[in-house]
Short mmCIF file of C-alpha atoms in Angstrom, two decimals:
data_model
loop_
_atom_site.label_atom_id
_atom_site.label_comp_id
_atom_site.label_asym_id
_atom_site.label_seq_id
_atom_site.Cartn_x
_atom_site.Cartn_y
_atom_site.Cartn_z
CA UNK F 18 21.97 37.96 54.08
CA UNK F 19 22.84 41.32 52.86
CA UNK F 20 21.45 41.35 50.03
CA UNK F 21 17.55 40.94 50.91
CA UNK F 22 17.78 37.52 49.35
CA UNK F 23 16.11 34.75 51.80
CA UNK F 24 18.52 32.63 52.62
CA UNK F 25 15.56 29.41 52.08
CA UNK F 26 15.91 27.88 48.79
CA UNK F 27 15.57 24.36 48.59
CA UNK F 28 18.95 22.87 47.86
CA UNK F 29 20.30 19.62 45.10
CA UNK F 30 17.41 16.66 45.98
CA UNK F 31 14.69 19.19 46.44
CA UNK F 32 16.16 21.69 42.96
CA UNK F 33 16.27 18.04 41.22
CA UNK F 34 12.68 17.65 41.72
CA UNK F 35 11.14 20.41 40.51
CA UNK F 36 13.88 20.81 37.61
CA UNK F 37 12.21 17.05 36.46
CA UNK F 38 8.80 18.13 37.15
CA UNK F 39 9.05 21.61 35.84
CA UNK F 40 10.73 20.36 32.53
CA UNK F 41 9.62 19.78 29.01
CA UNK F 42 10.24 16.81 27.20
CA UNK F 43 9.34 15.62 23.71
CA UNK F 44 7.16 12.62 21.71
CA UNK F 45 5.62 13.02 25.81
CA UNK F 46 2.87 10.73 26.60
CA UNK F 47 -0.39 13.12 26.02
CA UNK F 48 1.07 15.85 24.08
CA UNK F 49 -0.16 18.64 22.29
CA UNK F 50 -3.68 18.02 24.78
CA UNK F 51 -5.74 20.37 25.59
CA UNK F 52 -7.50 20.50 28.97
CA UNK F 53 -10.45 23.03 30.61
CA UNK F 54 -8.80 23.31 33.74
CA UNK F 55 -5.85 22.80 36.14
CA UNK F 56 -7.89 19.95 37.91
CA UNK F 57 -8.45 18.34 34.48
CA UNK F 58 -5.05 18.36 34.14
CA UNK F 59 -4.75 16.67 37.78
CA UNK F 60 -7.13 14.33 37.02
CA UNK F 61 -5.59 12.88 33.55
CA UNK F 62 -2.11 12.61 35.02
CA UNK F 63 -3.38 11.17 38.39
CA UNK F 64 -4.87 7.75 35.81
CA UNK F 65 -1.96 7.71 33.72
CA UNK F 66 -3.05 9.39 30.67
CA UNK F 67 -0.43 12.21 31.00
CA UNK F 68 2.69 12.48 31.33
CA UNK F 69 4.25 14.95 33.84
CA UNK F 70 6.65 16.39 31.47
CA UNK F 71 4.15 16.88 27.88
CA UNK F 72 3.83 20.24 26.53
CA UNK F 73 -0.20 20.73 26.96
CA UNK F 74 -2.29 23.33 26.79
CA UNK F 75 -4.64 24.44 30.31
CA UNK F 76 -7.56 27.30 30.43
CA UNK F 77 -6.69 29.37 33.27
CA UNK F 78 -8.24 32.26 33.96
CA UNK F 79 -9.92 32.35 31.19
CA UNK F 80 -6.63 32.57 28.39
CA UNK F 81 -5.20 29.30 26.44
CA UNK F 82 -1.69 28.74 28.27
CA UNK F 83 0.98 26.51 26.47
CA UNK F 84 2.87 24.82 29.55
CA UNK F 85 3.48 21.43 31.51
CA UNK F 86 1.71 19.05 33.06
CA UNK F 87 4.18 19.47 36.50
CA UNK F 88 4.03 22.98 35.83
CA UNK F 89 0.67 22.69 36.35
CA UNK F 90 1.47 20.87 38.94
CA UNK F 91 3.77 22.76 40.71
CA UNK F 92 1.11 25.45 40.47
CA UNK F 93 -1.36 23.58 43.11
CA UNK F 94 1.97 24.80 45.89
CA UNK F 95 2.34 28.11 44.76
CA UNK F 96 0.77 31.18 46.63
CA UNK F 97 -2.64 32.74 44.59
CA UNK F 98 -0.48 36.68 44.65
CA UNK F 99 1.89 34.88 42.70
CA UNK F 100 1.09 34.57 39.13
CA UNK F 101 1.55 31.42 36.45
CA UNK F 102 4.00 32.82 34.48
CA UNK F 103 6.57 33.03 37.63
CA UNK F 104 6.83 29.27 36.74
CA UNK F 105 5.69 28.39 33.69
CA UNK F 106 9.02 27.58 32.75
CA UNK F 107 11.64 25.08 32.75
CA UNK F 108 13.00 25.90 36.53
CA UNK F 109 16.28 25.51 38.10
CA UNK F 110 17.80 26.95 41.27
CA UNK F 111 18.01 30.74 40.26
CA UNK F 112 14.62 30.41 39.50
CA UNK F 113 13.65 28.80 42.62
CA UNK F 114 15.11 31.34 44.61
CA UNK F 115 13.40 33.60 42.23
CA UNK F 116 10.14 32.52 43.58
CA UNK F 117 10.85 32.16 47.01
CA UNK F 118 12.05 36.24 47.20
CA UNK F 119 8.92 37.16 45.14
CA UNK F 120 6.34 35.58 47.45
CA UNK F 121 8.49 37.00 50.23
CA UNK F 122 7.75 40.41 48.55
CA UNK F 123 4.00 39.70 47.69
CA UNK F 124 2.58 37.49 50.37
CA UNK F 125 4.67 37.78 53.64
CA UNK F 126 6.65 35.66 56.17
CA UNK F 127 4.00 33.32 56.55
CA UNK F 128 3.10 32.48 52.98
CA UNK F 129 6.62 32.60 51.90
CA UNK F 130 7.29 29.59 55.41
CA UNK F 131 4.63 27.94 54.06
CA UNK F 132 5.90 27.76 50.26
CA UNK F 133 8.92 26.63 51.29
CA UNK F 134 8.20 23.43 53.16
CA UNK F 135 6.10 22.42 50.04
CA UNK F 136 9.28 22.99 47.35
CA UNK F 137 10.70 20.54 49.80
CA UNK F 138 7.72 17.92 49.82
CA UNK F 139 7.13 18.26 46.04
CA UNK F 140 10.96 18.48 45.29
CA UNK F 141 11.80 15.01 47.36
CA UNK F 142 8.87 13.88 45.80
CA UNK F 143 9.30 14.29 42.04
CA UNK F 144 13.12 13.67 42.77
CA UNK F 145 12.15 10.20 43.99
CA UNK F 146 9.90 9.21 41.15
CA UNK F 147 12.79 10.30 38.61
CA UNK F 148 14.55 8.32 40.30
CA UNK F 149 17.71 11.33 40.58
CA UNK F 150 19.59 11.65 43.70
CA UNK F 151 23.26 13.54 44.20
CA UNK F 152 25.87 11.59 46.45
CA UNK F 153 29.12 11.13 47.86
CA UNK F 154 29.32 7.99 45.01
CA UNK F 155 28.37 10.73 42.08
CA UNK F 156 31.23 13.18 42.88
CA UNK F 157 34.75 12.09 40.95
CA UNK F 158 37.60 12.06 43.17
CA UNK F 159 40.73 13.13 41.13
CA UNK F 160 43.65 10.58 41.04
CA UNK F 161 45.99 13.35 42.78
CA UNK F 162 43.62 14.08 46.48
CA UNK F 163 45.71 12.25 48.67
CA UNK F 164 49.30 13.92 47.05
CA UNK F 165 46.57 17.24 47.37
CA UNK F 166 45.71 16.88 51.17
CA UNK F 167 48.98 15.90 52.37
CA UNK F 168 50.90 19.12 50.88
CA UNK F 169 47.79 20.89 52.28
CA UNK F 170 48.69 18.90 55.80
CA UNK F 171 52.70 20.14 55.51
CA UNK F 172 51.47 23.81 54.64
CA UNK F 173 49.25 24.15 57.63
CA UNK F 174 52.01 22.62 60.26
#
């Protein structure tokens, strides 16, 4: 678009999944644990001893970082040119769009396409794990809908 922002940004269920995996939940299993690195976090999560939304401490690039399990898992799909601090927060649609934009600016077109595909996959994976989805049944249809549609049709004729 004219703004220069990328148009390939995850939506709906993908955003829900990424939001779910990066949010922090109090008293989650494994909260407060410290890990030597991201690999150790992934292993603890895979074995079930650590919750996705647990607040943890991880050594990354020689520094101790406070984060969540989900953010560490998300960092595995992010190009190396993007610092972890960019995703070390609850990722909403705006944050994801900023991530894709930053990837395009620092890593180029090819890496951005790969990132978008990976965001799609991880978003669907974790929205499924969370059991969240958006569908028509979630929408509240106003009782006045029929009248509003009839009025609009009459105006168009």
